[in-house]
Coordinates of C-alpha atoms in Angstrom, one line a residue:
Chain A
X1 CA 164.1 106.9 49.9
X2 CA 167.1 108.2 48.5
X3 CA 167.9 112.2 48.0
X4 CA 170.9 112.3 45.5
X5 CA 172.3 110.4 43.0
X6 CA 174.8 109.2 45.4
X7 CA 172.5 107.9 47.4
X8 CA 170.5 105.8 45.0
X9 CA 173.8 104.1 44.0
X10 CA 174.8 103.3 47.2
X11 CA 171.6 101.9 47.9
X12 CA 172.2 100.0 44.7
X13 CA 175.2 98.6 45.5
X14 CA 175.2 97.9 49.1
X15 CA 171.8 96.0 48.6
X16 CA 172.7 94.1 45.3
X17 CA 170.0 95.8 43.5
X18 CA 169.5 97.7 40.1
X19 CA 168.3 101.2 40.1
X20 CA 165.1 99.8 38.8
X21 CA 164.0 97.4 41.7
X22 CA 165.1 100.2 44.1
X23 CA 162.7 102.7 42.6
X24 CA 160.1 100.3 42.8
X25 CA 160.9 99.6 46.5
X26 CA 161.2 103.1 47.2
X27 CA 157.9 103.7 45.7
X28 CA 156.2 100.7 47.2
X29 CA 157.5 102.3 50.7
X30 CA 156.1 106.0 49.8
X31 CA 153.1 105.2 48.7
X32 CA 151.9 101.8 50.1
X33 CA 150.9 100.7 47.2
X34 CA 151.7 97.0 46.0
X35 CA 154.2 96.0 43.7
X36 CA 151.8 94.2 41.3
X37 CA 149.6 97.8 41.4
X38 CA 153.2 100.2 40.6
X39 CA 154.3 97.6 38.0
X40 CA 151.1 97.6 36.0
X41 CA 150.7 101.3 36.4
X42 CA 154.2 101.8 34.9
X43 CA 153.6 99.2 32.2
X44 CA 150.3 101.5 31.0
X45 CA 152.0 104.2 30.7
X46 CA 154.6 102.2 28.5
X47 CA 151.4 101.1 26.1
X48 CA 150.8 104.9 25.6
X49 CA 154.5 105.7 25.0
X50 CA 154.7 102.5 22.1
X51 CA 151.1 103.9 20.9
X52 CA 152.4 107.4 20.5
X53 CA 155.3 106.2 18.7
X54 CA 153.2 103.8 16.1
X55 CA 151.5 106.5 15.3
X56 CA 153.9 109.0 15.1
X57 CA 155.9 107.0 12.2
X58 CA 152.5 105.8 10.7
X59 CA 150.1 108.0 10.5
X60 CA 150.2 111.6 8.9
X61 CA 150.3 113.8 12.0
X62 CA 150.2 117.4 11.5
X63 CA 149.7 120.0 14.2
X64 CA 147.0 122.6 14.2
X65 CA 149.4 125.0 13.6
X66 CA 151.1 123.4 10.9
X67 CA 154.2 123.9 11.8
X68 CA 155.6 120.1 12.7
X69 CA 154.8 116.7 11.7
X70 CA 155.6 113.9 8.8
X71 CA 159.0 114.3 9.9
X72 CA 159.5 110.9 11.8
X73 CA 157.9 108.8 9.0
X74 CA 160.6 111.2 6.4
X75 CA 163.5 109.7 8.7
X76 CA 161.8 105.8 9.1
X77 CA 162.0 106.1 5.0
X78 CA 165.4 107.1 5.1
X79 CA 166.6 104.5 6.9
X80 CA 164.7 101.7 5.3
X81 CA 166.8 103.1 2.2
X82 CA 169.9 102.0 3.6
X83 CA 172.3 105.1 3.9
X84 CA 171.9 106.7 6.8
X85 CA 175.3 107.8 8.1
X86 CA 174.7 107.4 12.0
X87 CA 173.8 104.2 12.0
X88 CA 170.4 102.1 12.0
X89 CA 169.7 102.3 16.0
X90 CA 170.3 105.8 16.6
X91 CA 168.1 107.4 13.6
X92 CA 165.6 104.8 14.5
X93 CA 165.7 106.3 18.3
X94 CA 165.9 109.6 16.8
X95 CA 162.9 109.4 14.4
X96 CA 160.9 107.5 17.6
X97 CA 161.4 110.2 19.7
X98 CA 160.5 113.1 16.7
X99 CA 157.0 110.2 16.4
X100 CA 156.3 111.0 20.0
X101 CA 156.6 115.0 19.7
X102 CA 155.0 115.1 16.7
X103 CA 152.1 113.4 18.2
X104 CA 152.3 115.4 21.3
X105 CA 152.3 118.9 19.5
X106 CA 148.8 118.0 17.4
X107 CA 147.7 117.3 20.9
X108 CA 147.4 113.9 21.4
X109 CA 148.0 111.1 24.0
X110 CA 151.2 111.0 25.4
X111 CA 152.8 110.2 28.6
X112 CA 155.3 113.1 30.0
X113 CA 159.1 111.6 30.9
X114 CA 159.6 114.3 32.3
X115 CA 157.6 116.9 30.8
X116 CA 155.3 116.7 27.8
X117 CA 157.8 118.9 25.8
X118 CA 160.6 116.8 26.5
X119 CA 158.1 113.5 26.2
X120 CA 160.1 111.9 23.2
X121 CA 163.6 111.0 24.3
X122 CA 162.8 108.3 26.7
X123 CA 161.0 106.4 24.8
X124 CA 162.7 107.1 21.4
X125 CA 165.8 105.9 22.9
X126 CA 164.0 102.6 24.4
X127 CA 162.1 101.9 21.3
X128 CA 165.3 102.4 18.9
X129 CA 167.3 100.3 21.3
X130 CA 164.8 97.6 21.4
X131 CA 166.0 95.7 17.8
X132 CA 169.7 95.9 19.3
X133 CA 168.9 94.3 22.6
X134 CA 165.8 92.7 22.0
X135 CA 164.6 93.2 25.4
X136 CA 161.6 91.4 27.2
X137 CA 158.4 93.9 28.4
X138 CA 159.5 93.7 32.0
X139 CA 162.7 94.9 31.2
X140 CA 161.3 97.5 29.0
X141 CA 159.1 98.5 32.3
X142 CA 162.3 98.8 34.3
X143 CA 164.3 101.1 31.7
X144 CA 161.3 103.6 32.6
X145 CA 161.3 102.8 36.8
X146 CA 165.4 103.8 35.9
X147 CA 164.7 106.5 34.0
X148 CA 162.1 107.6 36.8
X149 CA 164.4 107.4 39.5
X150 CA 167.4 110.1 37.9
X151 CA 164.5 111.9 37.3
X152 CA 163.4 112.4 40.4
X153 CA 166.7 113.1 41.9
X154 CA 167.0 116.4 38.9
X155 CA 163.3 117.2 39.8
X156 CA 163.6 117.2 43.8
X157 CA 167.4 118.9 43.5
X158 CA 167.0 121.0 40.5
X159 CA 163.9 121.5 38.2
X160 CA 161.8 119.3 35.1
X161 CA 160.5 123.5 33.9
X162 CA 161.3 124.9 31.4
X163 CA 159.6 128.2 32.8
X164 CA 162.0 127.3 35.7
X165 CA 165.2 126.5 34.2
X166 CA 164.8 126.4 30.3
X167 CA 165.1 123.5 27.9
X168 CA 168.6 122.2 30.0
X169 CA 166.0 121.0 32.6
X170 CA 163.3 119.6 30.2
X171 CA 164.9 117.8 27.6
X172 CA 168.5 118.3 29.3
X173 CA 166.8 115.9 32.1
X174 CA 165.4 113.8 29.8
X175 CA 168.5 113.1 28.0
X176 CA 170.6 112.2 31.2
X177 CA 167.6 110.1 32.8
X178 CA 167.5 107.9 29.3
X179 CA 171.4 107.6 29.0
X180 CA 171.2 106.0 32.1
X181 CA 168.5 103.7 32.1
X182 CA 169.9 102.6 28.5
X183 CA 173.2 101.3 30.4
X184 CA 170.5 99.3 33.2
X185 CA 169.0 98.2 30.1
X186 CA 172.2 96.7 27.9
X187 CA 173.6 95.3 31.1
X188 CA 175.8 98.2 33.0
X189 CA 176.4 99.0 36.8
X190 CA 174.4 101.5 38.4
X191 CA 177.8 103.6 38.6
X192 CA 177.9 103.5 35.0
X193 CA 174.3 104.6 34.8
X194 CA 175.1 107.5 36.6
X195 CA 178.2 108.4 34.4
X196 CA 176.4 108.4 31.7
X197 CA 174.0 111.0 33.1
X198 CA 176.2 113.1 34.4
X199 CA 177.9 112.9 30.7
X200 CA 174.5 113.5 28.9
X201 CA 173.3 116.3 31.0
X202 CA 176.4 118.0 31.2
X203 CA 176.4 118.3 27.5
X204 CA 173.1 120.1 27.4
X205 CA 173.9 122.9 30.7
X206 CA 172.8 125.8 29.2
X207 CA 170.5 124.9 26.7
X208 CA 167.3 127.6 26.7
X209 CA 163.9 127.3 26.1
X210 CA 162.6 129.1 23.4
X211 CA 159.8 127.5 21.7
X212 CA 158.3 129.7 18.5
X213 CA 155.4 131.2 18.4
X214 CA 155.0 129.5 22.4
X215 CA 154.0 126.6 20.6
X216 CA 155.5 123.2 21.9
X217 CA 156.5 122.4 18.5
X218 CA 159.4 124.2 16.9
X219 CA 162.1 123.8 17.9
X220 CA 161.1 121.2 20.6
X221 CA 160.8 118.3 18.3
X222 CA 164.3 118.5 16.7
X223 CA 165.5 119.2 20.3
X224 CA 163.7 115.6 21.4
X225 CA 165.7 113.8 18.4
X226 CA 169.2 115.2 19.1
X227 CA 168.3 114.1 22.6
X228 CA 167.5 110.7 21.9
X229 CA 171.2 110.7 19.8
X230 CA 172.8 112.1 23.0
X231 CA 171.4 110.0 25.4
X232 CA 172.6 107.0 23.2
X233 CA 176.1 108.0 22.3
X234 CA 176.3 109.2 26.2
X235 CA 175.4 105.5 27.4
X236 CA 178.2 103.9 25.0
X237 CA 180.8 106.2 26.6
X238 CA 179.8 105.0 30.4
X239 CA 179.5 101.4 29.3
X240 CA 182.9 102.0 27.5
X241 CA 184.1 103.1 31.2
X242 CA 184.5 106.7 30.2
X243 CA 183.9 108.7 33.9
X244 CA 182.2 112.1 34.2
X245 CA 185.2 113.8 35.7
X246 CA 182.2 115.9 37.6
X247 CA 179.9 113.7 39.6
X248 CA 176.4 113.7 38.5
X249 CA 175.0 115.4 41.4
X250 CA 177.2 118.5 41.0
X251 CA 175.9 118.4 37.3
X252 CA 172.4 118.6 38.4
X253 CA 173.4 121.0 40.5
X254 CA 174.8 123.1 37.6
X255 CA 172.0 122.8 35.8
X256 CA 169.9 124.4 38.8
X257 CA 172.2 127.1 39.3
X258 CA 172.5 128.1 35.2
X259 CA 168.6 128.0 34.9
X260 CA 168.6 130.5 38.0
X261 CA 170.7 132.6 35.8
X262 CA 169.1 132.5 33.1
X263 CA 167.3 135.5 31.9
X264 CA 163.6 135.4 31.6
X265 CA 163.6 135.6 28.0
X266 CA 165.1 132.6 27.7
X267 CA 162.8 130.5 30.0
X268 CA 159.4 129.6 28.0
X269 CA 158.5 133.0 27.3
X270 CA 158.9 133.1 23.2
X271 CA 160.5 136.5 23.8
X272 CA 164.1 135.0 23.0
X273 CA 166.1 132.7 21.2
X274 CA 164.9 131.0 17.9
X275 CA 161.2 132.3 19.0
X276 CA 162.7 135.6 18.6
X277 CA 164.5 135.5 14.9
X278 CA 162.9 137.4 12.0
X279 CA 161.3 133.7 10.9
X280 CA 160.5 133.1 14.1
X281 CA 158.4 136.1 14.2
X282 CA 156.6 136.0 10.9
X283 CA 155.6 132.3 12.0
X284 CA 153.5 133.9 15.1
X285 CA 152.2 136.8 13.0
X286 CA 151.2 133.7 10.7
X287 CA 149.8 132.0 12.9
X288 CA 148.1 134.1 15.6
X289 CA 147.7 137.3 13.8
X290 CA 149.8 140.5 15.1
X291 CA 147.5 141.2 18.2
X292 CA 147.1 137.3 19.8
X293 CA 147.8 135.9 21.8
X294 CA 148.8 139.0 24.1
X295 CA 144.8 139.6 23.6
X296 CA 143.0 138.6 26.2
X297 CA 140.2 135.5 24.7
X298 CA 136.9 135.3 25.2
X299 CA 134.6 132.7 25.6
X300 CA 131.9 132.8 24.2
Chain B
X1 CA 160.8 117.0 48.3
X2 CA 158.3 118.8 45.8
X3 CA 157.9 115.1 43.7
X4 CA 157.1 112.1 45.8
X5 CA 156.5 109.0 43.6
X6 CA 158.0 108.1 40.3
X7 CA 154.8 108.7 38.4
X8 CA 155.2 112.2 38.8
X9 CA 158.4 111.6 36.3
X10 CA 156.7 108.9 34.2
X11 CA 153.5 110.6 33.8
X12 CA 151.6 111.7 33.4
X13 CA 149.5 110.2 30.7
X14 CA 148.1 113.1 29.0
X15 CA 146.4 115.4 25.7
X16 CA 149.9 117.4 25.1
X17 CA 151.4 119.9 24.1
X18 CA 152.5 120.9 27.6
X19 CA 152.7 119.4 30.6
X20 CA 153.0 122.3 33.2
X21 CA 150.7 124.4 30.5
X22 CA 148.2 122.4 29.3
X23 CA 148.3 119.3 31.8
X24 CA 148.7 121.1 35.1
X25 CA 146.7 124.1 34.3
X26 CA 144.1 121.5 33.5
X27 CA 144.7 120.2 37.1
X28 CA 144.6 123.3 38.7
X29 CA 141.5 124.6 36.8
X30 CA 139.6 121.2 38.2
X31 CA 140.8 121.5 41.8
X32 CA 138.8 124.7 41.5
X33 CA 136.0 122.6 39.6
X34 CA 136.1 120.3 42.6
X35 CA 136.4 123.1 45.6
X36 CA 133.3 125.2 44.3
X37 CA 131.4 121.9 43.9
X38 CA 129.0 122.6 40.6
X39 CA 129.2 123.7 37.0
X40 CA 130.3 127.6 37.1
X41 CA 128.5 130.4 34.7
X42 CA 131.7 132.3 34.8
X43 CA 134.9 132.3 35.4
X44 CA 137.6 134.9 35.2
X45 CA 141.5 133.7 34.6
X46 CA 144.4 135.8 35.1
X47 CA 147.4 134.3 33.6
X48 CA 150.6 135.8 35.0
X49 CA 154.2 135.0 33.6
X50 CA 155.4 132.3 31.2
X51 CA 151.3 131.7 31.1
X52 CA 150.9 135.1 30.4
X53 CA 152.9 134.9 27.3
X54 CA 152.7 131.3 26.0
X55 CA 149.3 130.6 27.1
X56 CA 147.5 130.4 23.7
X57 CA 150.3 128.3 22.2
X58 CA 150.1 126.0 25.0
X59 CA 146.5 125.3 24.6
X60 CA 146.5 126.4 28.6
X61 CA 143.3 127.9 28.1
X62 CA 141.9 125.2 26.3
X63 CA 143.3 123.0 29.2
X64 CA 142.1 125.4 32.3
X65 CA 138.5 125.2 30.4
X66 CA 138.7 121.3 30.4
X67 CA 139.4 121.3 34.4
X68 CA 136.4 123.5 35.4
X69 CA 134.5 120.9 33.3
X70 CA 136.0 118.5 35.5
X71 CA 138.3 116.6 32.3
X72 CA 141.2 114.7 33.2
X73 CA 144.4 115.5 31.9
X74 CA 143.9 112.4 29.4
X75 CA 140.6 113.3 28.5
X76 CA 139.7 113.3 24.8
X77 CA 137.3 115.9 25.1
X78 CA 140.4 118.1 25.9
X79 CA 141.2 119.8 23.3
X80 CA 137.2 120.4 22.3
X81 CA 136.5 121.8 25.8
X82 CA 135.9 125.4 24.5
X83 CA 133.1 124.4 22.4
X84 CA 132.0 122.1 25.2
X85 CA 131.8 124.9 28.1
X86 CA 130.0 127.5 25.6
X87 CA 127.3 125.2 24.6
X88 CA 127.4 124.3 28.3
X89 CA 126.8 128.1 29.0
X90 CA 129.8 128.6 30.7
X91 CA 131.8 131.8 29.9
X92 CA 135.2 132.1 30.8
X93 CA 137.3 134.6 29.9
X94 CA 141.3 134.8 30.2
X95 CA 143.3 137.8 31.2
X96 CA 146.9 137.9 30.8
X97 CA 148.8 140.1 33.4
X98 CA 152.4 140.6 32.2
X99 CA 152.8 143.6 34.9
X100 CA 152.8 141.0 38.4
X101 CA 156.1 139.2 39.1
X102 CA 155.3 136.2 40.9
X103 CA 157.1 133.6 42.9
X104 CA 156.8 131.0 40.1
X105 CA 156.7 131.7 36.5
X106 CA 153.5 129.6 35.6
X107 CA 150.8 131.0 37.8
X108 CA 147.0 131.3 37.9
X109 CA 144.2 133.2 39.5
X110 CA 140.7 131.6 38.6
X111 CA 137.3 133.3 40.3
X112 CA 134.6 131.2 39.3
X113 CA 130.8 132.1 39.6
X114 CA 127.1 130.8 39.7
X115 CA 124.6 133.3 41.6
X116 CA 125.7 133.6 44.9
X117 CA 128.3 131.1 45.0
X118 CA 132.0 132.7 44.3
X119 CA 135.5 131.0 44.7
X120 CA 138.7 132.4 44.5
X121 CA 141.7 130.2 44.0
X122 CA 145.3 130.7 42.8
X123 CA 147.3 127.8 41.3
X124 CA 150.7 127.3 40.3
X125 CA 151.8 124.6 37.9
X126 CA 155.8 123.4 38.9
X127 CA 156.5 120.9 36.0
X128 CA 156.4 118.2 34.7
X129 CA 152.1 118.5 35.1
X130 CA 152.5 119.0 39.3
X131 CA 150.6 121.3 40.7
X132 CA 150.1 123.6 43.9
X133 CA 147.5 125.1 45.4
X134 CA 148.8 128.5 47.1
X135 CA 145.5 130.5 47.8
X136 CA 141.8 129.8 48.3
X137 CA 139.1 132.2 48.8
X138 CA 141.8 134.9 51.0
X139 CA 143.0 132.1 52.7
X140 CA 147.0 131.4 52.3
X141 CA 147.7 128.1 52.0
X142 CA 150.7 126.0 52.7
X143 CA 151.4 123.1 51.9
X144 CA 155.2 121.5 52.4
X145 CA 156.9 119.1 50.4
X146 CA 154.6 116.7 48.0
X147 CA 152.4 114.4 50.2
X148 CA 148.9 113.7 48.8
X149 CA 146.3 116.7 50.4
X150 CA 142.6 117.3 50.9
X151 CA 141.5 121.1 50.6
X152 CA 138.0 121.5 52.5
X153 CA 136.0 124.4 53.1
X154 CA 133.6 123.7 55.3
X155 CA 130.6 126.0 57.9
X156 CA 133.3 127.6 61.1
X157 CA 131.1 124.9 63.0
X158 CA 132.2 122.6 66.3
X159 CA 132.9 119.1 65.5
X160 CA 133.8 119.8 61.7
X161 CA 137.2 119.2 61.6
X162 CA 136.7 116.3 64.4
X163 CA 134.4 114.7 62.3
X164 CA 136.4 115.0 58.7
X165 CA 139.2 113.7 61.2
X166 CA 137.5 110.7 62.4
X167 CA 136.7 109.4 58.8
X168 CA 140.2 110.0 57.9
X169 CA 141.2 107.6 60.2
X170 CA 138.6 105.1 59.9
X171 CA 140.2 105.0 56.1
X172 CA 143.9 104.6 57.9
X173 CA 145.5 107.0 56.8
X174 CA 147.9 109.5 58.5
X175 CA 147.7 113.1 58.9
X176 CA 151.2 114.7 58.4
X177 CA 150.4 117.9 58.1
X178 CA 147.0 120.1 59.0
X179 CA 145.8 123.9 58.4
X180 CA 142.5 125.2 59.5
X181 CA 141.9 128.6 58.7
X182 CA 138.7 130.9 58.1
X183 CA 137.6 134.6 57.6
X184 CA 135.5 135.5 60.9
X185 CA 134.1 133.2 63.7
X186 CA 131.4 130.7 62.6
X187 CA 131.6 131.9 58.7
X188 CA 133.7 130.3 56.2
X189 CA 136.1 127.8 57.0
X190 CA 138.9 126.3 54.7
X191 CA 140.9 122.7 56.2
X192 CA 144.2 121.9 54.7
X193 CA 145.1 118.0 55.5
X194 CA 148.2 116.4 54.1
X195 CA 148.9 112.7 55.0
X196 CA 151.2 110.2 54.3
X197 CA 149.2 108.1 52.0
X198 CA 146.7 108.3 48.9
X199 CA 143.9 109.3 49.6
X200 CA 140.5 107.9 47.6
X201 CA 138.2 109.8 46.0
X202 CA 135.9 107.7 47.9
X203 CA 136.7 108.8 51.2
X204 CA 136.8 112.8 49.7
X205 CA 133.0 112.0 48.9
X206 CA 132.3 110.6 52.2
X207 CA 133.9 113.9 53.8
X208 CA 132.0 115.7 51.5
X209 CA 128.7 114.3 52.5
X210 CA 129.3 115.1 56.4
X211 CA 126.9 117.8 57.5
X212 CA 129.4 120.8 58.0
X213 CA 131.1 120.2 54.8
X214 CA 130.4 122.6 51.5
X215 CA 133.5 121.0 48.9
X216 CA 136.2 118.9 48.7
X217 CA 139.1 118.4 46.5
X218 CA 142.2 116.1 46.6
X219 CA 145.3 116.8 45.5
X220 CA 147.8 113.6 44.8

């Protein structure tokens, strides 16, 4: 079991193992459970990430509120036109992770990486990456055991809430656990995978959660694509050998500290931020009405 | 450590939009499903903080609905489960308390009904669609770090909690952790077990069918 970052790349190096395998040993030691049982269980959850996504870019997804959807399949036509301006794998990543969100937001099946609201920039960044590296399904698999792993360093250190720590420790983790399983997946140390988490979450310290309306939708979605872009660019810069001059386990510890700071307001409570702009507003009197939902509901 | 395995990271699978609002309130509204042991006529939900004000956006009371009728978080019939617990004749009604500061922002009190039978149980959704159980029925509950845990209330009886521990350990699994609390002498009884590994739903219905035990629930 490993408590820090640190600690998982030690136990990396010193063993001769990727970040990957020593999730999977580390869960195989928790739990009990077999390795055959954890791989297949992991490899499920990857079928409902690549479902989520086919549908996200193929079928016309709407939310009930109608505030999001179409907007991944807008991007995927965009690039098949030929002039995107940053570049084939990123929008592809970006408009995968926008497919998962979307998806997620008219409430269908998903699988949360960390969260549900942050659910699109793990496997947007896999799936855009997969035409550049062409990778197999077990390494596929292992980019999420990777992912899993920073993951669960931010969750047991820090917080995955967004009611706990705003959108810094939703899609803030998100970004940082998928900029370091991209460098596993195209071939980089485990040093370099932590790099380019500490790079990719130190970018997003600060950022707040403030969906409109309380709906998991706007601006959650757009959040999930710049995410996906981060996570990306941040991977390049550690496989480049660009160093986070702060180690990743101080910047998890940031990211605790600032989302203890944060006001309430800012923390999943639609009372700040874009939630609280004079668009932002009229959108929840749109949609709710001017009483809900502070009303209490009943049923029947 | 609040998360344990890597599936609480990558996972899990689920109806969205939210994982600590629609997800784990789904959780925590079938852990109370599961401890009072039979469909509910009512319930009454008090929503306090970031569920207080996000909980219709969320779908959180669509998702606490779906628990008491024992859905799982990836269960189609999620997002239907309104319509599903009125034609079921269950009412449930949802009461935001913005007044309350709790410890943790997404917090829930659920008092379910059916005649005689009554349950009071308070959740507490983390992230990422974890879950903890901090009160049942009066009784405080605590429960350190993440390990998988059985919740059982059971008759203040001799033997009870010898006999939920003997099957237990016919099943091989360790106890880590145990809490055994109850109102008055030979009333009521509430058993808190954490252990080092998973424990089946199999052997949670084989505790449930020993002669002292009323309901059990797991959480993993």
């Amino acid at each position: 079991m490993f408590r820090s970052v640190e600690e998982l790349v030690k136990l990396a190096d010193e063993s001769h193992l990727s970040i990957s395998e020593v999730m999977i040993q580390s869960e195989m030691e928790t739990t009990g459970k077999s390795r055959e049982e954890i791989f297949l269980r992991m490899a499920g959850n990857l079928d409902i990430m690549e479902k989520a996504v086919e549908r996200g870019i193929h079928e016309n997804v709407r939310s009930h509120s109608g505030l999001t959807g179409g907007d991944a399949r807008l991007l995927q036509d965009y690039l098949a036109s030929g002039k995107s301006l940053s570049g084939d794998v990123l929008l592809d990543a970006v408009s995968k992770a926008m497919a998962t969100n979307e998806v997620n937001a008219a409430m269908g099946t998903i699988c949360a990486t960390p969260t549900a609201g942050s659910a699109g920039v793990v496997p947007g960044t896999l799936f855009g990456l997969r035409q550049r590296l062409n990778p197999n399904r077990e390494q596929m698999v292992r980019y999420l055991f990777t992912a899993g792993a920073f993951g669960f360093v931010i969750a047991n250190n820090a917080s995955i809430s967004g009611a706990a720590g705003g959108c810094q420790a939703e899609v803030g983790s998100a970004t940082g656990m998928a900029a370091a399983a991209a460098v596993e997946l195209a071939g980089g140390t485990p040093d370099q995978s932590a790099h380019a988490m500490a790079i990719a979450l130190g970018n997003m310290l600060g950022l707040i959660c403030d969906p409109v309306a309380g709906l998991v939708e706007v601006p959650c979605v757009k959040r999930n694509a710049i995410g996906a872009s981060s996570a990306i660019v941040a991977a390049d810069m550690a496989l480049a050998g660009i160093k986070s001059k702060i180690p990743c386990d101080e910047v998890i510890d940031a990211m605790y500290r600032v989302g203890r700071m944060m006001p309430g307001a800012l923390k999943e409570t639609a009372q700040g931020g874009l939630a609280d702009t004079p668009t932002g507003r009229a959108l929840k009197k749109k949609i709710f009405g001017s009483a809900a939902p502070s009303s209490a509901l009943n049923n029947p | 450590m609040k998360y344990r395995s890597v599936f609480d990271i990558i996972g899990p699978v689920m109806i969205g939009p939210s994982s600590s609002h629609t997800a784990g309130a789904a959780r925590i509204g079938r852990v109370a499903r599961k401890l009072f042991g039979e469909v509910p006529e009512s319930v009454t939900v008090t929503l306090y903080g970031s569920f207080a004000e996000t909980y219709k956006g969320h779908g959180t009371d669509v998702a606490l609905t779906a628990g008491i009728l024992n859905f799982d978080t990836s269960d189609e019939r999620l997002p239907q489960s309104l319509e599903i617990a009125r034609k079921q004749g269950v009412s449930i009604r949802f009461y935001p308390d913005r007044e309350t500061r709790t410890e943790h922002p997404n917090t829930a009190r659920l008092h379910l009904k059916k005649g005689e039978n009554e349950l009071d149980i308070v959740g507490v959704s983390i992230g990422g669609g974890k879950i903890e159980i901090i009160e049942v029925d009066g009784f405080a509950i605590s429960l350190s770090g993440s390990n998988p845990a059985l919740l059982v209330l059971h008759r203040d009886k001799y033997g009870a909690v010898a006999e939920a521990a003997g099957l237990i350990a016919k099943y091989e699994i360790n106890i880590s952790y145990m809490q055994v609390s109850r109102h008055k002498k030979g009333s009521l009884a509430m058993m808190v077990i954490q252990t080092d590994e998973e424990i089946s739903e199999g052997l949670a219905a084989e505790i449930a069918c020993l002669p002292n035990m009323l309901n059990v629930a797991v959480l993993s």
